PDB file of C-alpha atoms in Angstrom:
ATOM      1  CA  UNK A  15      94.553 105.763-144.630  1.00 81.00           C
ATOM      2  CA  UNK A  16      95.208 103.221-142.004  1.00 82.00           C
ATOM      3  CA  UNK A  17      97.464 105.479-140.085  1.00 85.00           C
ATOM      4  CA  UNK A  18      95.212 108.336-139.805  1.00 84.00           C
ATOM      5  CA  UNK A  19      92.103 105.643-138.999  1.00 83.00           C
ATOM      6  CA  UNK A  20      94.410 104.425-136.297  1.00 87.00           C
ATOM      7  CA  UNK A  21      95.410 107.954-134.794  1.00 85.00           C
ATOM      8  CA  UNK A  22      91.702 108.972-134.714  1.00 82.00           C
ATOM      9  CA  UNK A  23      90.794 105.864-132.882  1.00 80.00           C
ATOM     10  CA  UNK A  24      93.573 106.513-130.678  1.00 80.00           C
ATOM     11  CA  UNK A  25      92.610 109.927-129.856  1.00 76.00           C
ATOM     12  CA  UNK A  26      88.900 109.078-129.301  1.00 73.00           C
ATOM     13  CA  UNK A  27      89.976 106.236-126.869  1.00 78.00           C
ATOM     14  CA  UNK A  28      92.294 108.858-124.841  1.00 73.00           C
ATOM     15  CA  UNK A  29      89.449 111.345-125.088  1.00 68.00           C
ATOM     16  CA  UNK A  30      86.549 109.000-123.757  1.00 69.00           C
ATOM     17  CA  UNK A  31      88.147 106.400-121.661  1.00 65.00           C
ATOM     18  CA  UNK A  32      90.407 108.609-119.536  1.00 61.00           C
ATOM     19  CA  UNK A  33      88.936 110.180-116.483  1.00 58.00           C
ATOM     20  CA  UNK A  34      90.779 113.448-117.612  1.00 58.00           C
ATOM     21  CA  UNK A  35      88.999 116.218-119.352  1.00 58.00           C
ATOM     22  CA  UNK A  36      91.113 117.876-121.832  1.00 55.00           C
ATOM     23  CA  UNK A  37      88.606 121.021-121.937  1.00 60.00           C
ATOM     24  CA  UNK A  38      88.533 121.459-118.026  1.00 59.00           C
ATOM     25  CA  UNK A  39      89.310 124.907-116.879  1.00 60.00           C
ATOM     26  CA  UNK A  40      92.825 124.495-115.297  1.00 62.00           C
ATOM     27  CA  UNK A  41      93.703 127.869-113.842  1.00 69.00           C
ATOM     28  CA  UNK A  42      94.050 126.778-110.464  1.00 71.00           C
ATOM     29  CA  UNK A  43      97.369 125.196-110.960  1.00 76.00           C
ATOM     30  CA  UNK A  44      99.028 127.260-107.448  1.00 81.00           C
ATOM     31  CA  UNK A  45     100.427 124.799-104.988  1.00 83.00           C
ATOM     32  CA  UNK A  46      98.975 124.531-101.854  1.00 85.00           C
ATOM     33  CA  UNK A  47     101.148 125.166 -98.697  1.00 86.00           C
ATOM     34  CA  UNK A  48     101.576 122.233 -96.470  1.00 83.00           C
ATOM     35  CA  UNK A  49      99.446 122.337 -92.898  1.00 85.00           C
ATOM     36  CA  UNK A  50     101.077 122.130 -89.727  1.00 83.00           C
ATOM     37  CA  UNK A  51      99.991 118.340 -88.868  1.00 85.00           C
ATOM     38  CA  UNK A  52     100.261 116.941 -92.459  1.00 88.00           C
ATOM     39  CA  UNK A  53     103.552 114.787 -91.853  1.00 88.00           C
ATOM     40  CA  UNK A  54     104.122 112.902 -88.950  1.00 89.00           C
ATOM     41  CA  UNK A  55     106.651 114.042 -86.410  1.00 86.00           C
ATOM     42  CA  UNK A  56     109.175 110.821 -86.907  1.00 87.00           C
ATOM     43  CA  UNK A  57     108.951 111.657 -90.706  1.00 89.00           C
ATOM     44  CA  UNK A  58     110.279 115.074 -90.510  1.00 89.00           C
ATOM     45  CA  UNK A  59     113.058 113.908 -88.169  1.00 91.00           C
ATOM     46  CA  UNK A  60     113.826 110.897 -90.796  1.00 91.00           C
ATOM     47  CA  UNK A  61     114.125 113.606 -93.480  1.00 93.00           C
ATOM     48  CA  UNK A  62     115.958 116.170 -91.564  1.00 93.00           C
ATOM     49  CA  UNK A  63     118.645 113.212 -90.696  1.00 94.00           C
ATOM     50  CA  UNK A  64     118.390 112.203 -94.486  1.00 95.00           C
ATOM     51  CA  UNK A  65     119.412 115.967 -95.169  1.00 95.00           C
ATOM     52  CA  UNK A  66     122.208 115.914 -92.638  1.00 96.00           C
ATOM     53  CA  UNK A  67     123.514 112.503 -93.886  1.00 95.00           C
ATOM     54  CA  UNK A  68     123.604 113.615 -97.707  1.00 95.00           C
ATOM     55  CA  UNK A  69     124.921 116.913 -97.111  1.00 96.00           C
ATOM     56  CA  UNK A  70     127.846 116.142 -94.807  1.00 95.00           C
ATOM     57  CA  UNK A  71     128.979 113.296 -97.417  1.00 95.00           C
ATOM     58  CA  UNK A  72     131.273 115.896 -99.408  1.00 94.00           C
ATOM     59  CA  UNK A  73     132.649 117.280 -96.410  1.00 95.00           C
ATOM     60  CA  UNK A  74     133.370 114.251 -94.417  1.00 96.00           C
ATOM     61  CA  UNK A  75     134.970 112.778 -97.738  1.00 94.00           C
ATOM     62  CA  UNK A  76     137.421 115.382 -97.534  1.00 93.00           C
ATOM     63  CA  UNK A  77     138.267 114.885 -94.088  1.00 94.00           C
ATOM     64  CA  UNK A  78     138.262 110.971 -94.598  1.00 94.00           C
ATOM     65  CA  UNK A  79     140.682 111.397 -97.665  1.00 92.00           C
ATOM     66  CA  UNK A  80     142.834 113.533 -95.719  1.00 92.00           C
ATOM     67  CA  UNK A  81     143.137 111.049 -92.880  1.00 93.00           C
ATOM     68  CA  UNK A  82     143.461 108.292 -95.192  1.00 91.00           C
ATOM     69  CA  UNK A  83     146.521 110.241 -96.784  1.00 91.00           C
ATOM     70  CA  UNK A  84     147.919 110.524 -93.485  1.00 92.00           C
ATOM     71  CA  UNK A  85     147.812 106.867 -92.696  1.00 91.00           C
ATOM     72  CA  UNK A  86     148.961 105.847 -96.058  1.00 90.00           C
ATOM     73  CA  UNK A  87     152.065 108.342 -95.485  1.00 90.00           C
ATOM     74  CA  UNK A  88     152.497 106.389 -91.860  1.00 91.00           C
ATOM     75  CA  UNK A  89     152.477 103.237 -93.550  1.00 88.00           C
ATOM     76  CA  UNK A  90     154.318 103.514 -96.685  1.00 86.00           C
ATOM     77  CA  UNK A  91     155.949 107.072 -96.796  1.00 84.00           C
ATOM     78  CA  UNK A  92     153.879 108.240 -99.519  1.00 83.00           C
ATOM     79  CA  UNK A  93     151.503 111.348 -98.771  1.00 85.00           C
ATOM     80  CA  UNK A  94     148.885 111.985-101.488  1.00 85.00           C
ATOM     81  CA  UNK A  95     147.710 115.365-101.114  1.00 82.00           C
ATOM     82  CA  UNK A  96     143.809 114.901-101.472  1.00 81.00           C
ATOM     83  CA  UNK A  97     143.506 118.661-102.936  1.00 80.00           C
ATOM     84  CA  UNK A  98     146.351 118.070-105.625  1.00 81.00           C
ATOM     85  CA  UNK A  99     144.945 117.184-108.967  1.00 80.00           C
ATOM     86  CA  UNK A 100     148.203 115.934-110.157  1.00 80.00           C
ATOM     87  CA  UNK A 101     148.613 113.225-107.277  1.00 80.00           C
ATOM     88  CA  UNK A 102     145.707 110.817-107.258  1.00 84.00           C
ATOM     89  CA  UNK A 103     144.599 107.706-105.630  1.00 84.00           C
ATOM     90  CA  UNK A 104     144.063 104.177-107.077  1.00 87.00           C
ATOM     91  CA  UNK A 105     140.333 103.085-107.832  1.00 89.00           C
ATOM     92  CA  UNK A 106     140.437 100.605-104.833  1.00 92.00           C
ATOM     93  CA  UNK A 107     141.588 103.695-102.547  1.00 90.00           C
ATOM     94  CA  UNK A 108     138.796 105.661-103.690  1.00 91.00           C
ATOM     95  CA  UNK A 109     136.261 102.925-103.097  1.00 95.00           C
ATOM     96  CA  UNK A 110     137.520 102.635 -99.691  1.00 93.00           C
ATOM     97  CA  UNK A 111     137.394 106.370 -98.957  1.00 93.00           C
ATOM     98  CA  UNK A 112     133.995 106.630-100.312  1.00 95.00           C
ATOM     99  CA  UNK A 113     132.974 103.400 -97.999  1.00 96.00           C
ATOM    100  CA  UNK A 114     134.741 104.982 -95.107  1.00 96.00           C
ATOM    101  CA  UNK A 115     132.768 108.568 -95.900  1.00 96.00           C
ATOM    102  CA  UNK A 116     129.422 106.760 -96.184  1.00 96.00           C
ATOM    103  CA  UNK A 117     129.852 105.325 -92.893  1.00 96.00           C
ATOM    104  CA  UNK A 118     130.622 108.371 -91.084  1.00 96.00           C
ATOM    105  CA  UNK A 119     127.980 110.482 -92.845  1.00 97.00           C
ATOM    106  CA  UNK A 120     125.400 107.903 -91.784  1.00 96.00           C
ATOM    107  CA  UNK A 121     126.848 107.829 -88.412  1.00 96.00           C
ATOM    108  CA  UNK A 122     126.435 111.517 -88.434  1.00 96.00           C
ATOM    109  CA  UNK A 123     122.882 111.297 -89.467  1.00 96.00           C
ATOM    110  CA  UNK A 124     121.888 108.826 -87.307  1.00 96.00           C
ATOM    111  CA  UNK A 125     123.392 110.684 -84.324  1.00 96.00           C
ATOM    112  CA  UNK A 126     121.332 113.728 -85.282  1.00 94.00           C
ATOM    113  CA  UNK A 127     118.114 111.657 -85.676  1.00 94.00           C
ATOM    114  CA  UNK A 128     118.520 109.948 -81.995  1.00 94.00           C
ATOM    115  CA  UNK A 129     119.620 113.313 -80.834  1.00 94.00           C
ATOM    116  CA  UNK A 130     116.659 115.475 -81.718  1.00 92.00           C
ATOM    117  CA  UNK A 131     114.266 112.418 -81.230  1.00 92.00           C
ATOM    118  CA  UNK A 132     115.312 112.552 -77.260  1.00 93.00           C
ATOM    119  CA  UNK A 133     115.321 116.425 -77.297  1.00 92.00           C
ATOM    120  CA  UNK A 134     111.674 116.050 -78.777  1.00 89.00           C
ATOM    121  CA  UNK A 135     110.625 113.908 -75.948  1.00 90.00           C
ATOM    122  CA  UNK A 136     111.975 116.102 -73.542  1.00 91.00           C
ATOM    123  CA  UNK A 137     110.170 118.920 -74.913  1.00 89.00           C
ATOM    124  CA  UNK A 138     106.851 116.950 -74.906  1.00 85.00           C
ATOM    125  CA  UNK A 139     107.277 115.999 -71.292  1.00 84.00           C
ATOM    126  CA  UNK A 140     108.150 119.460 -70.662  1.00 84.00           C
ATOM    127  CA  UNK A 141     104.770 121.040 -72.340  1.00 82.00           C
ATOM    128  CA  UNK A 142     102.922 118.135 -70.400  1.00 79.00           C
ATOM    129  CA  UNK A 143     104.328 119.099 -67.188  1.00 77.00           C
ATOM    130  CA  UNK A 144     103.688 123.061 -67.890  1.00 77.00           C
ATOM    131  CA  UNK A 145      99.973 121.700 -68.829  1.00 74.00           C
ATOM    132  CA  UNK A 146      99.636 120.098 -65.491  1.00 64.00           C
ATOM    133  CA  UNK A 147      98.958 116.761 -67.028  1.00 54.00           C
ATOM    134  CA  UNK A 148     101.429 115.382 -64.153  1.00 57.00           C
ATOM    135  CA  UNK A 149      98.882 116.369 -61.151  1.00 64.00           C
ATOM    136  CA  UNK A 150     100.231 115.988 -57.782  1.00 68.00           C
ATOM    137  CA  UNK A 151      97.591 115.293 -55.431  1.00 71.00           C
ATOM    138  CA  UNK A 152      98.094 116.441 -51.552  1.00 71.00           C
ATOM    139  CA  UNK A 153      95.814 114.608 -49.117  1.00 72.00           C
ATOM    140  CA  UNK A 154      95.604 116.338 -45.957  1.00 69.00           C
ATOM    141  CA  UNK A 155      96.185 114.627 -42.533  1.00 70.00           C
ATOM    142  CA  UNK A 156      93.133 114.658 -40.348  1.00 71.00           C
ATOM    143  CA  UNK A 157      94.237 116.111 -36.972  1.00 69.00           C
ATOM    144  CA  UNK A 158      92.473 112.999 -34.981  1.00 69.00           C
ATOM    145  CA  UNK A 159      94.874 110.539 -36.748  1.00 68.00           C
ATOM    146  CA  UNK A 160      97.817 112.884 -35.909  1.00 66.00           C
ATOM    147  CA  UNK A 161      96.753 112.925 -32.208  1.00 66.00           C
ATOM    148  CA  UNK A 162      96.133 109.218 -32.273  1.00 69.00           C
ATOM    149  CA  UNK A 163      99.621 108.644 -33.832  1.00 65.00           C
ATOM    150  CA  UNK A 164     101.080 110.634 -31.324  1.00 67.00           C
ATOM    151  CA  UNK A 165      99.482 108.978 -28.395  1.00 69.00           C
ATOM    152  CA  UNK A 166     100.740 105.498 -29.806  1.00 69.00           C
ATOM    153  CA  UNK A 167     104.305 106.631 -30.279  1.00 67.00           C
ATOM    154  CA  UNK A 168     104.231 108.145 -26.543  1.00 67.00           C
ATOM    155  CA  UNK A 169     102.853 104.574 -25.408  1.00 68.00           C
ATOM    156  CA  UNK A 170     105.843 102.970 -27.472  1.00 64.00           C
ATOM    157  CA  UNK A 171     108.163 104.962 -25.972  1.00 65.00           C
ATOM    158  CA  UNK A 172     107.276 104.220 -22.355  1.00 65.00           C
ATOM    159  CA  UNK A 173     107.342 100.292 -23.154  1.00 63.00           C
ATOM    160  CA  UNK A 174     110.777 100.744 -24.706  1.00 58.00           C
ATOM    161  CA  UNK A 175     110.049  99.850 -28.302  1.00 53.00           C
ATOM    162  CA  UNK A 176     110.892 101.947 -31.334  1.00 53.00           C
ATOM    163  CA  UNK A 177     108.686 103.787 -33.432  1.00 50.00           C
ATOM    164  CA  UNK A 178     109.184 103.609 -36.983  1.00 53.00           C
ATOM    165  CA  UNK A 179     106.528 105.952 -38.218  1.00 52.00           C
ATOM    166  CA  UNK A 180     104.445 102.932 -39.759  1.00 54.00           C
ATOM    167  CA  UNK A 181     101.479 101.665 -38.521  1.00 52.00           C
ATOM    168  CA  UNK A 182     100.762  98.110 -39.738  1.00 54.00           C
ATOM    169  CA  UNK A 183      97.214  96.771 -39.217  1.00 53.00           C
ATOM    170  CA  UNK A 184      96.656  93.017 -39.385  1.00 48.00           C
ATOM    171  CA  UNK A 185      93.299  92.596 -41.295  1.00 44.00           C
TER     172      UNK A 185
END
């Protein structure tokens, strides 16, 4: 009897204490697609680098194990074929190979992140230039100023002084 009473009590607590309505219409369960600006660009780049880092790990491990076998062969004359199941590495050697593989994969992921960040910055700068965010302002020279500067340069030439093209005025 106590079990039935406690079960009914728990059911009532869950029905009335929670915000979940068990009798609600839940027909709209389709996922909503992501919007264009839902995630910041750095998060997208970081996710891409994460995928590349973990995705390259198996391929890097094969390469590292082959290079490790070549170095082992050079040092001790014992070559372990990484693709042969009958020849195996020791536990310490496996951990070393795994550590080197993780390091190389992480370096590949970081390189990809830096490379894509630089490319994105270049792309944004190029779009800003195309949108005329960098405006060049050309100030036309007044013809009277040109005549005055020519007269000054003629006077300087007759006096024997050099014209640097820069007029310095004391204020």
